Each structure stands twice: as structure tokens, then as C-alpha cells.
Coordinates of C-alpha atoms in Angstrom, one line a residue:
Chain A
X164 CA -57.4 -27.1 21.3
X165 CA -55.9 -23.7 21.1
X166 CA -53.5 -24.5 23.9
X167 CA -52.2 -27.6 22.1
X168 CA -51.6 -25.6 19.0
X169 CA -49.7 -22.9 20.9
X170 CA -47.6 -25.6 22.6
X171 CA -46.7 -27.1 19.2
X172 CA -45.7 -23.7 18.1
X173 CA -43.4 -23.2 21.1
X174 CA -41.7 -26.5 20.5
X175 CA -41.1 -26.0 16.8
X176 CA -39.5 -22.6 17.4
X177 CA -36.9 -23.1 20.0
X178 CA -35.0 -20.3 21.6
X179 CA -32.8 -19.9 18.6
X180 CA -35.6 -17.9 16.9
X181 CA -35.6 -15.5 19.8
X182 CA -31.8 -15.0 19.5
X183 CA -30.7 -15.1 15.8
X184 CA -27.1 -14.4 16.8
X185 CA -26.3 -16.6 19.9
X186 CA -23.4 -15.3 21.9
X187 CA -20.1 -17.2 21.4
X188 CA -17.1 -17.1 23.7
X189 CA -13.6 -17.2 22.3
X190 CA -12.9 -20.6 24.0
X191 CA -15.4 -22.1 21.7
X192 CA -13.2 -21.3 18.7
X193 CA -10.5 -23.7 20.1
X194 CA -11.2 -27.3 19.3
X195 CA -12.0 -29.2 22.5
X196 CA -9.5 -32.0 22.2
X197 CA -6.6 -30.0 21.1
X198 CA -3.7 -30.1 23.5
X199 CA -0.6 -28.1 22.6
X200 CA 1.5 -29.7 25.3
X201 CA 0.8 -33.2 24.1
X202 CA 3.9 -33.3 22.0
X203 CA 6.0 -32.3 24.9
X204 CA 4.6 -34.7 27.5
X205 CA 7.7 -36.8 27.7
X206 CA 9.8 -33.8 28.6
X207 CA 10.7 -33.2 32.1
X208 CA 11.5 -29.5 32.7
X209 CA 13.2 -30.3 36.0
X210 CA 15.9 -32.1 34.1
X211 CA 16.8 -29.0 32.1
X212 CA 19.6 -26.9 33.6
X213 CA 19.5 -23.1 34.0
X214 CA 19.9 -21.2 30.8
X215 CA 19.9 -24.5 28.9
X216 CA 19.7 -23.7 25.2
X217 CA 17.3 -26.6 24.8
X218 CA 14.8 -24.7 27.0
X219 CA 14.7 -21.9 24.6
X220 CA 14.4 -24.3 21.7
X221 CA 11.6 -26.0 23.4
X222 CA 9.8 -22.7 24.1
X223 CA 10.1 -21.9 20.4
X224 CA 8.6 -25.2 19.5
X225 CA 5.7 -24.8 21.8
X226 CA 5.1 -21.3 20.4
X227 CA 5.1 -22.8 16.9
X228 CA 2.6 -25.4 18.0
X229 CA 0.4 -22.5 19.2
X230 CA 0.9 -20.7 15.9
X231 CA -0.4 -23.7 14.1
X232 CA -3.4 -24.0 16.4
X233 CA -6.2 -25.9 14.6
X234 CA -9.7 -24.5 14.2
X235 CA -13.1 -25.9 14.9
X236 CA -14.6 -26.8 11.5
X237 CA -18.0 -27.4 12.9
X238 CA -18.5 -23.7 13.4
X239 CA -18.5 -23.0 9.6
X240 CA -21.6 -21.0 8.6
X241 CA -22.7 -20.4 12.2
X242 CA -24.5 -17.2 13.0
X243 CA -23.1 -15.7 16.1
X244 CA -22.2 -12.6 18.1
X245 CA -18.8 -12.3 19.7
X246 CA -17.1 -9.6 21.7
X247 CA -13.6 -8.5 20.9
X248 CA -11.1 -5.8 20.1
X249 CA -10.9 -4.4 16.6
X250 CA -7.9 -3.7 14.4
X251 CA -9.0 -1.9 11.2
X252 CA -7.5 -3.1 7.9
X253 CA -9.3 -1.3 5.2
X254 CA -11.1 2.0 5.3
X255 CA -13.5 3.8 3.0
X256 CA -13.2 7.4 4.0
X257 CA -13.4 7.3 7.8
X258 CA -15.5 4.1 7.7
X259 CA -14.1 0.6 8.0
X260 CA -14.9 -2.3 5.7
X261 CA -12.4 -4.9 6.9
X262 CA -10.9 -5.5 10.3
X263 CA -9.4 -8.1 12.6
X264 CA -11.1 -9.1 15.8
X265 CA -8.9 -10.3 18.7
X266 CA -9.9 -11.5 22.2
X267 CA -7.7 -9.1 24.2
X268 CA -6.5 -5.5 24.2
X269 CA -3.3 -4.6 22.4
X270 CA -3.0 -8.0 20.7
X271 CA -1.6 -6.4 17.5
X272 CA 1.1 -4.4 19.1
X273 CA 2.5 -6.6 21.8
X274 CA 4.0 -10.0 21.4
X275 CA 3.2 -12.8 21.5
X276 CA 0.3 -12.5 19.1
X277 CA -2.8 -14.6 19.7
X278 CA -2.8 -18.0 18.0
X279 CA -4.6 -18.5 14.6
X280 CA -7.8 -19.7 16.2
X281 CA -8.1 -16.6 18.3
X282 CA -8.1 -14.2 15.3
X283 CA -11.1 -13.4 13.2
X284 CA -10.8 -11.6 9.9
X285 CA -14.1 -9.7 9.6
X286 CA -15.5 -8.1 6.5
X287 CA -18.5 -5.9 6.2
X288 CA -20.4 -5.1 3.0
X289 CA -21.7 -1.9 4.5
X290 CA -18.8 0.4 5.6
X291 CA -18.9 0.7 9.4
X292 CA -18.5 4.0 11.1
X293 CA -16.8 4.8 14.4
X294 CA -14.5 1.8 14.5
X295 CA -11.1 2.7 16.0
X296 CA -8.0 0.7 16.8
X297 CA -8.4 -1.7 19.7
X298 CA -12.0 -0.7 20.3
X299 CA -14.2 -3.2 22.3
X300 CA -17.1 -4.2 20.2
X301 CA -19.9 -6.8 19.7
X302 CA -19.8 -8.2 16.2
X303 CA -22.9 -9.9 14.8
X304 CA -22.4 -12.1 11.7
X305 CA -21.8 -15.5 10.1
X306 CA -18.5 -17.3 10.8
X307 CA -16.7 -19.1 8.0
X308 CA -13.7 -21.3 8.0
X309 CA -11.0 -20.2 5.6
X310 CA -8.8 -22.8 4.1
X311 CA -5.3 -21.9 4.8
X312 CA -2.2 -22.3 2.7
X313 CA -0.8 -25.8 3.0
X314 CA 2.9 -25.0 3.7
X315 CA 2.8 -22.3 6.2
X316 CA -0.5 -20.7 6.9
X317 CA -3.0 -22.6 8.8
X318 CA -6.7 -22.2 8.4
X319 CA -8.4 -19.2 10.0
X320 CA -11.7 -17.8 10.8
X321 CA -13.5 -15.3 8.7
X322 CA -16.7 -13.4 9.6
X323 CA -19.2 -11.7 7.4
X324 CA -20.5 -8.9 9.5
X325 CA -24.2 -8.2 9.7
X326 CA -23.9 -5.4 12.3
X327 CA -21.7 -4.1 15.1
X328 CA -22.6 -2.7 18.5
X329 CA -20.2 -0.9 20.9
X330 CA -19.3 -3.2 23.8
X331 CA -20.4 -2.0 27.2
X332 CA -19.4 -3.5 30.5
X333 CA -22.3 -5.4 32.1
X334 CA -23.6 -3.8 35.2
X335 CA -22.9 -5.8 38.3
Chain B
X49 CA -43.6 44.8 12.3
X50 CA -42.1 45.4 8.9
X51 CA -41.8 49.0 9.7
X52 CA -39.8 48.1 12.8
X53 CA -37.4 45.8 10.9
X54 CA -37.0 48.5 8.2
X55 CA -36.1 51.0 11.0
X56 CA -33.7 48.5 12.5
X57 CA -32.0 48.2 9.1
X58 CA -31.7 51.9 8.7
X59 CA -30.5 52.4 12.2
X60 CA -27.9 49.7 11.6
X61 CA -26.8 51.4 8.4
X62 CA -26.3 54.6 10.3
X63 CA -23.8 52.8 12.5
X64 CA -22.2 50.9 9.6
X65 CA -18.6 51.4 10.6
X66 CA -18.6 49.8 14.0
X67 CA -21.1 47.1 13.0
X68 CA -19.0 46.5 9.8
X69 CA -15.9 45.9 11.9
X70 CA -17.7 43.5 14.1
X71 CA -19.1 41.7 11.1
X72 CA -15.6 41.3 9.7
X73 CA -14.3 39.9 12.9
X74 CA -17.1 37.3 13.0
X75 CA -16.4 36.5 9.3
X76 CA -12.6 36.0 10.0
X77 CA -13.4 33.9 13.0
X78 CA -15.8 31.6 11.2
X79 CA -13.4 31.3 8.2
X80 CA -10.7 30.3 10.6
X81 CA -12.9 27.7 12.2
X82 CA -14.0 26.3 8.8
X83 CA -10.4 26.1 7.6
X84 CA -9.1 24.3 10.6
X85 CA -12.0 21.8 10.4
X86 CA -11.5 21.2 6.7
X87 CA -7.7 20.8 6.8
X88 CA -8.0 18.5 9.8
X89 CA -10.6 16.3 8.1
X90 CA -8.9 16.2 4.7
X91 CA -5.5 15.5 6.1
X92 CA -6.8 12.5 8.0
X93 CA -8.8 11.3 5.0
X94 CA -5.8 11.7 2.7
X95 CA -3.6 9.7 5.0
X96 CA -6.0 6.8 5.4
X97 CA -6.7 6.8 1.6
X98 CA -3.0 6.6 0.6
X99 CA -2.5 2.9 1.2
X100 CA -4.8 0.0 0.9
X101 CA -4.5 -3.7 0.4
X102 CA -0.9 -3.6 1.8
X103 CA -0.7 -5.8 4.9
X104 CA 2.8 -5.1 6.2
X105 CA 5.4 -2.5 5.5
X106 CA 8.8 -4.0 6.3
X107 CA 12.1 -2.1 6.8
X108 CA 15.1 -1.8 9.0
X109 CA 14.3 -1.2 12.7
X110 CA 13.1 2.3 13.3
X111 CA 9.8 3.8 14.6
X112 CA 6.7 2.3 13.0
X113 CA 5.3 5.7 12.2
X114 CA 8.6 6.8 10.7
X115 CA 8.9 3.7 8.5
X116 CA 5.4 4.2 7.1
X117 CA 6.0 7.9 6.6
X118 CA 9.1 7.4 4.5
X119 CA 8.2 4.2 2.8
X120 CA 4.6 5.2 1.8
X121 CA 4.4 9.0 2.1
X122 CA 8.1 9.6 1.0
X123 CA 8.4 12.2 3.7
X124 CA 11.4 12.1 6.0
X125 CA 14.4 9.9 5.2
X126 CA 15.4 6.3 6.0
X127 CA 18.1 5.9 8.7
X128 CA 19.2 2.6 7.3
X129 CA 18.5 0.2 4.5
X130 CA 17.6 -3.5 4.5
X131 CA 19.6 -6.1 2.6
X132 CA 18.4 -7.4 -0.8
X133 CA 19.0 -10.9 0.5
X134 CA 16.5 -10.4 3.3
X135 CA 14.0 -9.0 0.8
X136 CA 14.6 -12.0 -1.5
X137 CA 14.2 -14.5 1.3
X138 CA 11.1 -12.9 2.8
X139 CA 9.3 -12.5 -0.6
X140 CA 9.5 -16.3 -1.0
X141 CA 7.8 -16.9 2.3
X142 CA 4.8 -19.2 1.8
X143 CA 2.4 -16.9 3.6
X144 CA 3.1 -14.0 1.2
X145 CA 1.0 -13.4 -1.9
X146 CA 3.2 -10.6 -3.2
X147 CA 6.1 -8.4 -2.1
X148 CA 7.5 -5.3 -3.8
X149 CA 10.8 -3.6 -2.9
X150 CA 11.1 0.2 -2.5
X151 CA 14.3 2.1 -3.0
X152 CA 14.3 5.8 -2.2
X153 CA 17.0 8.5 -2.0
X154 CA 17.2 10.2 -5.4
X155 CA 15.0 13.0 -6.7
X156 CA 14.0 14.8 -9.8
X157 CA 13.2 18.6 -9.4
X158 CA 12.2 17.9 -5.8
X159 CA 10.0 14.9 -6.6
X160 CA 11.2 11.7 -5.0
X161 CA 12.4 8.9 -7.1
X162 CA 11.2 5.4 -6.2
X163 CA 13.0 2.3 -7.4
X164 CA 10.8 -0.8 -7.5
X165 CA 9.7 -3.7 -9.7
X166 CA 6.9 -3.7 -12.3
X167 CA 4.9 -5.7 -9.7
X168 CA 4.4 -2.4 -7.8
X169 CA 2.0 -1.1 -10.4
X170 CA 0.0 -4.3 -10.1
X171 CA -0.2 -4.6 -6.4
X172 CA 0.0 -1.2 -4.8
X173 CA -3.5 0.0 -3.9
X174 CA -4.9 3.2 -2.6
X175 CA -8.3 4.5 -1.3
X176 CA -10.8 1.7 -1.2
X177 CA -8.7 -1.0 -2.9
X178 CA -8.2 0.8 -6.2
X179 CA -5.2 -0.2 -8.3
X180 CA -2.9 2.2 -10.1
X181 CA -4.0 3.0 -13.7
X182 CA -1.9 4.3 -16.6
X183 CA -3.2 7.4 -18.2
X184 CA -0.6 7.1 -21.0
X185 CA 2.1 4.7 -22.1
X186 CA 3.1 1.5 -20.2
X187 CA 5.1 0.3 -17.2
X188 CA 8.9 0.5 -17.5
X189 CA 10.8 -2.6 -18.9
X190 CA 14.4 -1.5 -19.7
X191 CA 16.8 -0.2 -17.2
X192 CA 16.7 3.5 -18.1
X193 CA 12.9 3.8 -18.4
X194 CA 10.6 5.6 -16.0
X195 CA 6.9 5.9 -15.1
X196 CA 5.8 9.3 -13.8
X197 CA 3.2 10.2 -11.3
X198 CA 0.5 12.4 -12.6
X199 CA 1.5 15.6 -10.8
X200 CA 5.2 15.2 -11.9
X201 CA 4.2 15.0 -15.5
X202 CA 1.7 17.8 -15.4
X203 CA 3.8 20.2 -13.3
X204 CA 7.0 19.7 -15.4
X205 CA 5.1 19.3 -18.7
X206 CA 6.5 15.8 -19.5
X207 CA 5.0 13.5 -22.1
X208 CA 5.7 9.8 -23.0
X209 CA 9.0 9.7 -24.9
X210 CA 10.6 12.6 -23.1
X211 CA 14.1 12.2 -21.6
X212 CA 14.8 13.3 -18.0
X213 CA 17.8 13.1 -15.7
X214 CA 17.7 12.4 -12.0
X215 CA 19.5 14.1 -9.1
X216 CA 21.4 12.3 -6.5
X217 CA 20.0 13.0 -3.0
X218 CA 16.9 14.9 -2.2
X219 CA 17.9 18.4 -3.4
X220 CA 18.6 19.9 -6.8
X221 CA 21.9 21.3 -5.6
X222 CA 23.4 17.9 -5.2
X223 CA 25.4 16.1 -7.8
X224 CA 23.3 14.8 -10.7
X225 CA 23.0 11.6 -12.7
X226 CA 23.1 13.5 -16.0
X227 CA 25.2 10.9 -17.7
X228 CA 22.4 8.4 -17.6
X229 CA 19.1 9.9 -18.8
X230 CA 15.8 8.1 -18.5
X231 CA 13.0 7.9 -21.1
X232 CA 9.5 8.5 -19.9
X233 CA 7.6 5.3 -20.7
X234 CA 4.3 5.9 -18.9
X235 CA 2.3 8.4 -16.9
X236 CA -0.1 7.3 -14.1
X237 CA -3.6 8.5 -13.7
X238 CA -4.2 10.9 -10.8
X239 CA -4.7 9.2 -7.4
X240 CA -4.7 12.1 -4.9
X241 CA -1.9 10.3 -3.0
X242 CA 1.9 10.7 -2.9
X243 CA 2.1 8.4 -5.9
X244 CA 1.2 11.4 -8.0
X245 CA 4.4 13.1 -6.9
X246 CA 6.7 10.2 -7.5
X247 CA 9.1 9.3 -10.3
X248 CA 9.1 5.5 -10.6
X249 CA 12.2 3.6 -12.0
X250 CA 13.3 0.0 -11.8
X251 CA 15.5 -1.4 -9.0
X252 CA 18.2 -2.1 -11.6
X253 CA 18.2 1.5 -12.6
X254 CA 19.0 2.6 -9.0
X255 CA 21.9 0.2 -9.0
X256 CA 23.0 1.3 -12.5
X257 CA 22.9 5.0 -11.5
X258 CA 25.3 4.4 -8.6
X259 CA 27.7 1.9 -10.2
X260 CA 30.4 4.5 -10.7
X261 CA 29.7 6.3 -7.5
X262 CA 31.4 6.0 -4.1
X263 CA 30.8 7.7 -0.8
X264 CA 27.9 9.8 -2.2
X265 CA 29.8 11.3 -5.1
X266 CA 30.9 10.2 -8.6
X267 CA 34.2 8.5 -8.6
X268 CA 36.7 11.0 -10.0
X269 CA 38.2 10.1 -13.4
X270 CA 35.9 7.1 -13.8
X271 CA 32.5 6.7 -15.3
X272 CA 30.5 3.9 -16.8
X273 CA 28.5 5.0 -19.9
X274 CA 24.8 4.1 -19.9
X275 CA 25.2 1.7 -22.7
X276 CA 27.6 -0.4 -20.7
X277 CA 25.8 -0.8 -17.4
X278 CA 24.2 -4.1 -18.5
X279 CA 27.6 -5.7 -18.4
X280 CA 27.5 -5.3 -14.6
X281 CA 25.5 -7.2 -12.1
X282 CA 22.5 -4.9 -11.5
X283 CA 20.9 -7.0 -8.8
X284 CA 20.6 -4.4 -6.0
X285 CA 22.4 -4.9 -2.7
X286 CA 20.0 -2.9 -0.5
X287 CA 16.4 -1.7 -0.5
X288 CA 14.8 1.0 1.6
X289 CA 11.7 -1.0 2.5
X290 CA 9.3 -3.5 1.2
X291 CA 5.5 -3.8 0.9
X292 CA 3.8 -7.1 1.6
X293 CA 0.4 -8.5 0.7
X294 CA -0.7 -11.8 2.4
X295 CA -2.6 -14.7 1.1
X296 CA -4.7 -14.8 4.3
X297 CA -5.0 -11.5 6.2
X298 CA -5.4 -13.3 9.5
X299 CA -1.8 -14.5 9.2
X300 CA -0.6 -10.9 9.7
X301 CA 0.4 -11.3 13.3
X302 CA 2.4 -14.4 12.7
X303 CA 4.3 -13.0 9.8
X304 CA 4.9 -9.8 11.7
X305 CA 6.5 -11.8 14.5
X306 CA 8.4 -13.8 12.0
X307 CA 9.9 -10.7 10.5
X308 CA 10.5 -9.0 13.8
X309 CA 12.5 -12.0 14.8
X310 CA 14.2 -12.5 11.5
X311 CA 17.6 -13.9 12.1
X312 CA 19.4 -12.4 9.0
X313 CA 19.3 -8.8 10.2
X314 CA 17.3 -6.6 12.5
X315 CA 14.0 -5.8 10.6
X316 CA 10.6 -4.6 11.6
X317 CA 7.2 -5.1 10.1
X318 CA 4.3 -2.7 10.8
X319 CA 0.7 -2.8 9.7
X320 CA 0.2 0.6 8.0
X321 CA -3.2 1.1 9.6
X322 CA -1.8 0.7 13.1
X323 CA 1.1 3.1 12.4
X324 CA -1.3 5.7 11.0
X325 CA -3.5 5.3 14.0
X326 CA -0.5 5.9 16.3
X327 CA 0.3 9.0 14.3
X328 CA -3.3 10.3 14.8
X329 CA -3.2 9.6 18.4
X330 CA 0.0 11.8 18.7
X331 CA -1.5 14.5 16.5
X332 CA -4.9 14.4 18.2
X333 CA -3.9 16.8 20.9
X334 CA -2.5 19.3 18.4
X335 CA -5.6 19.0 16.3
X336 CA -7.9 19.5 19.3
X337 CA -6.0 22.5 20.5
X338 CA -6.3 24.1 17.1
X339 CA -10.0 23.4 17.1
X340 CA -10.3 24.8 20.6
X341 CA -8.4 27.9 19.7
X342 CA -10.6 28.6 16.6
X343 CA -13.7 28.0 18.7
X344 CA -12.4 30.6 21.2
X345 CA -11.7 33.0 18.4
X346 CA -15.3 32.7 17.3
X347 CA -16.4 33.3 20.9
X348 CA -14.2 36.4 21.0
X349 CA -15.8 37.6 17.8
X350 CA -19.3 37.1 19.2
X351 CA -18.3 38.8 22.5
X352 CA -17.2 41.8 20.4
X353 CA -20.6 41.8 18.8
X354 CA -22.4 42.0 22.2
X355 CA -20.0 44.7 23.3
X356 CA -20.6 46.8 20.2
X357 CA -24.4 46.4 20.5
X358 CA -24.3 47.3 24.2
X359 CA -22.1 50.3 23.7
X360 CA -24.4 51.5 20.9
X361 CA -27.4 51.1 23.3
X362 CA -26.2 54.1 25.3
X363 CA -26.0 56.2 22.2
X364 CA -29.4 55.1 21.1
X365 CA -31.3 56.0 24.3
X366 CA -33.0 58.8 22.5
X367 CA -33.7 56.8 19.4
X368 CA -35.4 54.0 21.4
X369 CA -37.3 56.4 23.6
X370 CA -38.7 58.2 20.6
X371 CA -39.7 54.9 19.0
X372 CA -41.5 54.0 22.3
X373 CA -43.2 57.3 22.5
X374 CA -44.4 56.9 18.9
X375 CA -46.1 53.7 19.9
X376 CA -43.5 50.9 19.5
X377 CA -44.1 48.2 22.0
X378 CA -41.4 46.8 24.3
X379 CA -41.6 43.5 22.3
X380 CA -40.8 45.4 19.1
X381 CA -37.8 47.1 20.7
X382 CA -36.6 43.8 21.9
X383 CA -37.1 42.2 18.5
X384 CA -35.3 45.1 16.8
X385 CA -32.2 44.8 18.9
X386 CA -32.0 41.0 18.8
X387 CA -32.6 40.9 15.0
X388 CA -29.7 43.3 14.6
X389 CA -27.3 40.9 16.4
X390 CA -28.6 37.9 14.5
X391 CA -28.4 39.7 11.2
X392 CA -24.8 40.6 11.8
X393 CA -23.9 37.0 12.8
X394 CA -25.6 35.5 9.7
X395 CA -23.9 38.1 7.4
X396 CA -20.6 37.5 9.2
X397 CA -20.9 33.7 8.8
X398 CA -21.8 34.1 5.1
X399 CA -18.9 36.4 4.5
X400 CA -16.7 34.0 6.5
X401 CA -17.7 31.1 4.2
X402 CA -16.9 33.2 1.1
X403 CA -13.5 34.0 2.6
X404 CA -13.0 30.3 3.4
X405 CA -14.0 29.2 -0.1
X406 CA -11.7 31.7 -1.8
X407 CA -8.9 30.9 0.7
X408 CA -9.2 27.2 0.0
X409 CA -9.0 27.8 -3.7
X410 CA -5.8 29.7 -3.3
X411 CA -4.3 27.5 -0.5
X412 CA -5.1 24.1 -2.0
X413 CA -2.3 23.9 -4.6
X414 CA 0.2 25.2 -2.1
X415 CA -0.8 22.7 0.5
X416 CA -0.7 20.0 -2.2
X417 CA 2.9 20.8 -3.1
X418 CA 4.2 21.6 0.4
X419 CA 2.5 18.8 2.4
X420 CA 1.1 16.5 -0.2
X421 CA -2.3 16.9 1.3
X422 CA -5.1 17.1 -1.3
X423 CA -7.8 19.5 -0.1
X424 CA -11.1 18.5 -1.8
X425 CA -13.4 21.1 -3.1
X426 CA -16.8 20.5 -1.5
X427 CA -19.5 23.0 -0.7
X428 CA -19.8 22.0 3.0
X429 CA -19.6 18.8 5.0
X430 CA -22.1 17.9 7.7
X431 CA -19.6 18.8 10.4
X432 CA -19.0 22.2 8.9
X433 CA -22.7 22.9 8.6
X434 CA -23.1 22.0 12.2
X435 CA -20.3 24.3 13.1
X436 CA -21.8 27.2 11.1
X437 CA -25.2 26.7 12.6
X438 CA -23.8 26.6 16.1
X439 CA -22.1 30.0 15.4
X440 CA -25.4 31.4 14.3
X441 CA -27.3 29.9 17.3
X442 CA -24.7 31.3 19.7
X443 CA -24.9 34.6 17.9
X444 CA -28.6 34.7 18.4
X445 CA -28.4 33.8 22.0
X446 CA -25.8 36.5 22.8
X447 CA -27.9 39.0 20.9
X448 CA -30.7 38.5 23.4
X449 CA -28.5 40.4 25.9
X450 CA -28.7 43.8 24.2
X451 CA -32.4 43.1 23.5
X452 CA -33.0 42.5 27.2
X453 CA -31.1 45.6 28.2
X454 CA -33.2 47.7 25.8
X455 CA -36.3 46.2 27.3
X456 CA -35.2 47.2 30.8
X457 CA -34.6 50.8 29.8
X458 CA -37.5 52.9 30.8
X459 CA -39.2 55.3 28.5
X460 CA -38.6 58.2 30.9
X461 CA -34.9 57.3 31.1
X462 CA -34.4 58.0 27.5
X463 CA -36.4 61.2 27.4
X464 CA -35.1 62.9 30.4
X465 CA -32.2 65.1 29.3
X466 CA -29.2 64.8 31.6
X467 CA -26.6 67.5 32.1

């Protein structure tokens, strides 16, 4: 009798209860069926000549396609933890209240910048101490999908931060 | 025990000159350490509090740090301007929520003059997203109207309704714009940022001032009176920089790239936070070396303390031996010597704090005018308390050395007269 009850309990509380902030990888933020090269399938690069101005134009177009990268709407409201590099936006004293999270080091200084679906705009109600520029970090919080401006800006990800933990390399 | 401590006090008083000098050296060392720590902390805080809510600073191509320094902190000078057309085109970009131009170059009694639009007062934010507030009057509307930062008004004693003239260039010795006086329309509430030290005028005013100028000097034999400037086209041709706020802050990289690749003219966009971090990284080594030097000075002061106490020990052989023979235990002798060292350290640190507090009071206005850094009056920060406590602990630890020496000295050693 006791055993059955215990089993029922186990089933009704799946693993999610044990992990309130499941880990999310950056790839998940890119919609599965999105293919930036789709538009350019008909193009044959071998037919372009060296230093063809069209090649440059094409590159610009592909870049633009990346800039307008769509986001995964199903992630709205999902609790998660994600690792990335920080770029502080707003400070309160030496603490940070708003920052941008990007998947790779130096994303803010070097071009090309990451596409819109690889940038998370994180806000924290409690000012966070010890956040520096391009610092690897685990962010725990709830993801939200921000409606973008219709003409230029595409939608982006926002994150309301519950807590942050410095990122440490996993031991092999 | 009390008798021993009283004796220790009296004995120290008998050697007040040498001990006093040691005390002063510890006091100076701790005052130096506190000052370095306070200035370092406040300078950093000041800088990060100066700008908030601005996503990009845009200007002609130069260094990112330099652009932010002159556009936001009004320190240093621009090497080049950007075209008004570029400002106009960029400010209509769909991703941009607001954009304000900034034109620098003129001054008023050493305070920089900033040409901008009334939008500046609405959008510019400092500290933790605080907007600028008027303490008196209103924002400028007409061409020859100005809004003063709080320090400008208080230092020069201006009130709403006063008339002021601006100087061309950044020094008082340069030619002046005396023919076109401005009326003070408003005074801003204090912010603790460079805004306090700025004279704000409209973009049109900057153009109007220089209508009859050529090559950095008034055109000889030709001048346009203030009442006629409106007959001319006052749309500026150039701006020094522009500040941008975005609709969505995650667009910042895309817009940054758009501006860096702007086809009209070579421009650059920097995120103010990134530029300031770059600046800190360059300054970090200077900061750290200052801190290391002041820590070393403290150590030198404490080494002086030990040397003084040890030197005194030789003179005090008789004294200690007599105390022993009168029944003082070894422990009491040890305690007496160590207490003396600790006492001098504590007194030194206290005196150092007083010196520091008085020095800050005197230095703060100077630092504010010279460097625009606002030093806050606080009793002590946590860091400073830690520093002071570690001086005291180190002082105690090094005082154990003379205590231990006295312990080792035998009774007979002190009583046997030597010739």
C-alpha cells in the first residue's frame, strides 16, 4: 500500500521538480526549421567570378538574413538556466541590474555580432554584484519573447533573472 | 595587571618623542592608504554613474574611450565632427527610440558649452536611470536661451533671468561671443556628474554664434547682430557626437554594426559601458600600483614601529629587570611590550583617519573642479574598515617581536652592570 502511494508520488512529480531551472543550450534558441540559406539555394557559387561584386552583395544579403533570424516562440515563459558571457548595460553603484548575454567571448566588440536569436537581454530586480564585461556566467531565470519593432527590429529574447552563478569549466 | 598597564603607559610617556614620531608615520601611512582607496572607489563609481539609459554613443571614427570621454565627460577634445545629415538620417532609423545631438567646443568661464536639443533633458539619464530635473526655470526654447548645470550656477552666482556671454574655444583668453548674450532660462538640479558643470544651449544657438565667424575668428568688418540671426538658416551642419536610445536593447549590436558600416561617412558607435570598462582595464594597473605602494608605505611605518620598540628595549634593560625583581612575571613583561606596540598602532590609525577625513574635506572641492570627480562624504566603507583592521592586526603581530625579545632577556642580564 505504502509502496503504491510512493510510486504515485514519483510519477506525479517528474524530474522537473528536482531541477527547477533545466539547462538550455544556445542552439535551442534557434527555431528548428529555420534555414538561412534557403533563399539562396538556387545560387551556384561556382558560377561567380573572382571579386565579383555580386558575391559581396550576396554575402550582405545572407548577413541580413542572419540579422533577421527568427526566434522560438514556444520558449516564452520557460524557466531555465543558460551559460553565456555578460555585457553589463545598467549599473547601480558597482552592481549590475541589466545586461546582455551572448554565447561566445568578445561578441560585443568584434564583428559580426551574433544574430538576434543568440542575444538575451537580461534584467534583474536585485542588483547583481561581481558582474564584469565578458564574464562567463550561469544565469537562472524565466525567458520571455519580446515583440520586436515591425519595420526593422525583429523579436528578441528577454530574461528575468532569479540568480546568477559564476561559470566554472566542468572537470574532465 | 592594571598596575602593569599603567606602568606601560608611564614608561611610554617617558619616551614620547620617539614613539610620537613613529605614531605620526603610522598615521600618515594609514591616511595615504585610505585616501588612495577612497579616490579609487569614488572615481570608478562616478564614472559608471555618469551615464545611464544611453545605448550607443555615436561620433566620427576615433577611439571608443576617447569618444565617450569627450561626448559624455566633456574631457579632451573631438578630432573631427560628424555631419548633421548623418545625424538626421540615423535618428530616423526604425530601431531608434530617441537620439540627441551634442555640439561641443565653446566655453563659459572654463565650463564647457553643450549644444543640443530640448530632447536631451528628457532622455539623458544618469546613475540608476534618473532623469535630469530642473531646480529652477524651464528648458530653453528661443535661440539665445540657456540652461545651466547646478555647479555652473552656484559657482558663478547665476539666477534665472541673468544674461551671460560665451567664449569661443575652451579658454577664456580666446575671442568671445560677446555680441550675442544668452538669457539663463533654467538651472538643473545637482546630479554629481559632468552635467553639473555644463552650460546647455540649443543647436541653433551654436550655429548662430558662428554665423559671422570664419577660420576660428570673427570675420573682420562683418557681424550679424543677434536680432537678425533668425533670418539665416540655423540648421547646423555638423555635430560633435550623438546619443542614442533603442526601442529594444538587444538590437544594440545590429545598430552598432549598421552605424560602423554607415555609407555616408566614417562613423563609429560605442556602448558607453564597454568603453568605460576598457578604460578601467587600462587604469587597473595604475590603480593597483598605487594601492601596492600605499600598502608598502604602511608596512614601512610598522617596520619603523618595531625598530623603535626594539631599540628602546636596549635602553630599558634596567627598567625591565627592576620590574622583574619586584615580582612582575615574564607574561606581564611580554604583555607590556606588546600592548605598547598595539596602542601606538591603534592611536596611529585613529590619527590617520582624522587626517584622512580632514584632507578629504579640503581636497573634495578641488578634485571636483579639477577632475570632475565627486568624492562622497561617508564615514567608512566596508573595504576601508577592512584595510584599517588589517593595519591594526599587522601592528599587533609585529608588536609580538619586541615582546618576545623582552621575554628572552634574562633577569641577570639586566641587573649585571657592564663596563
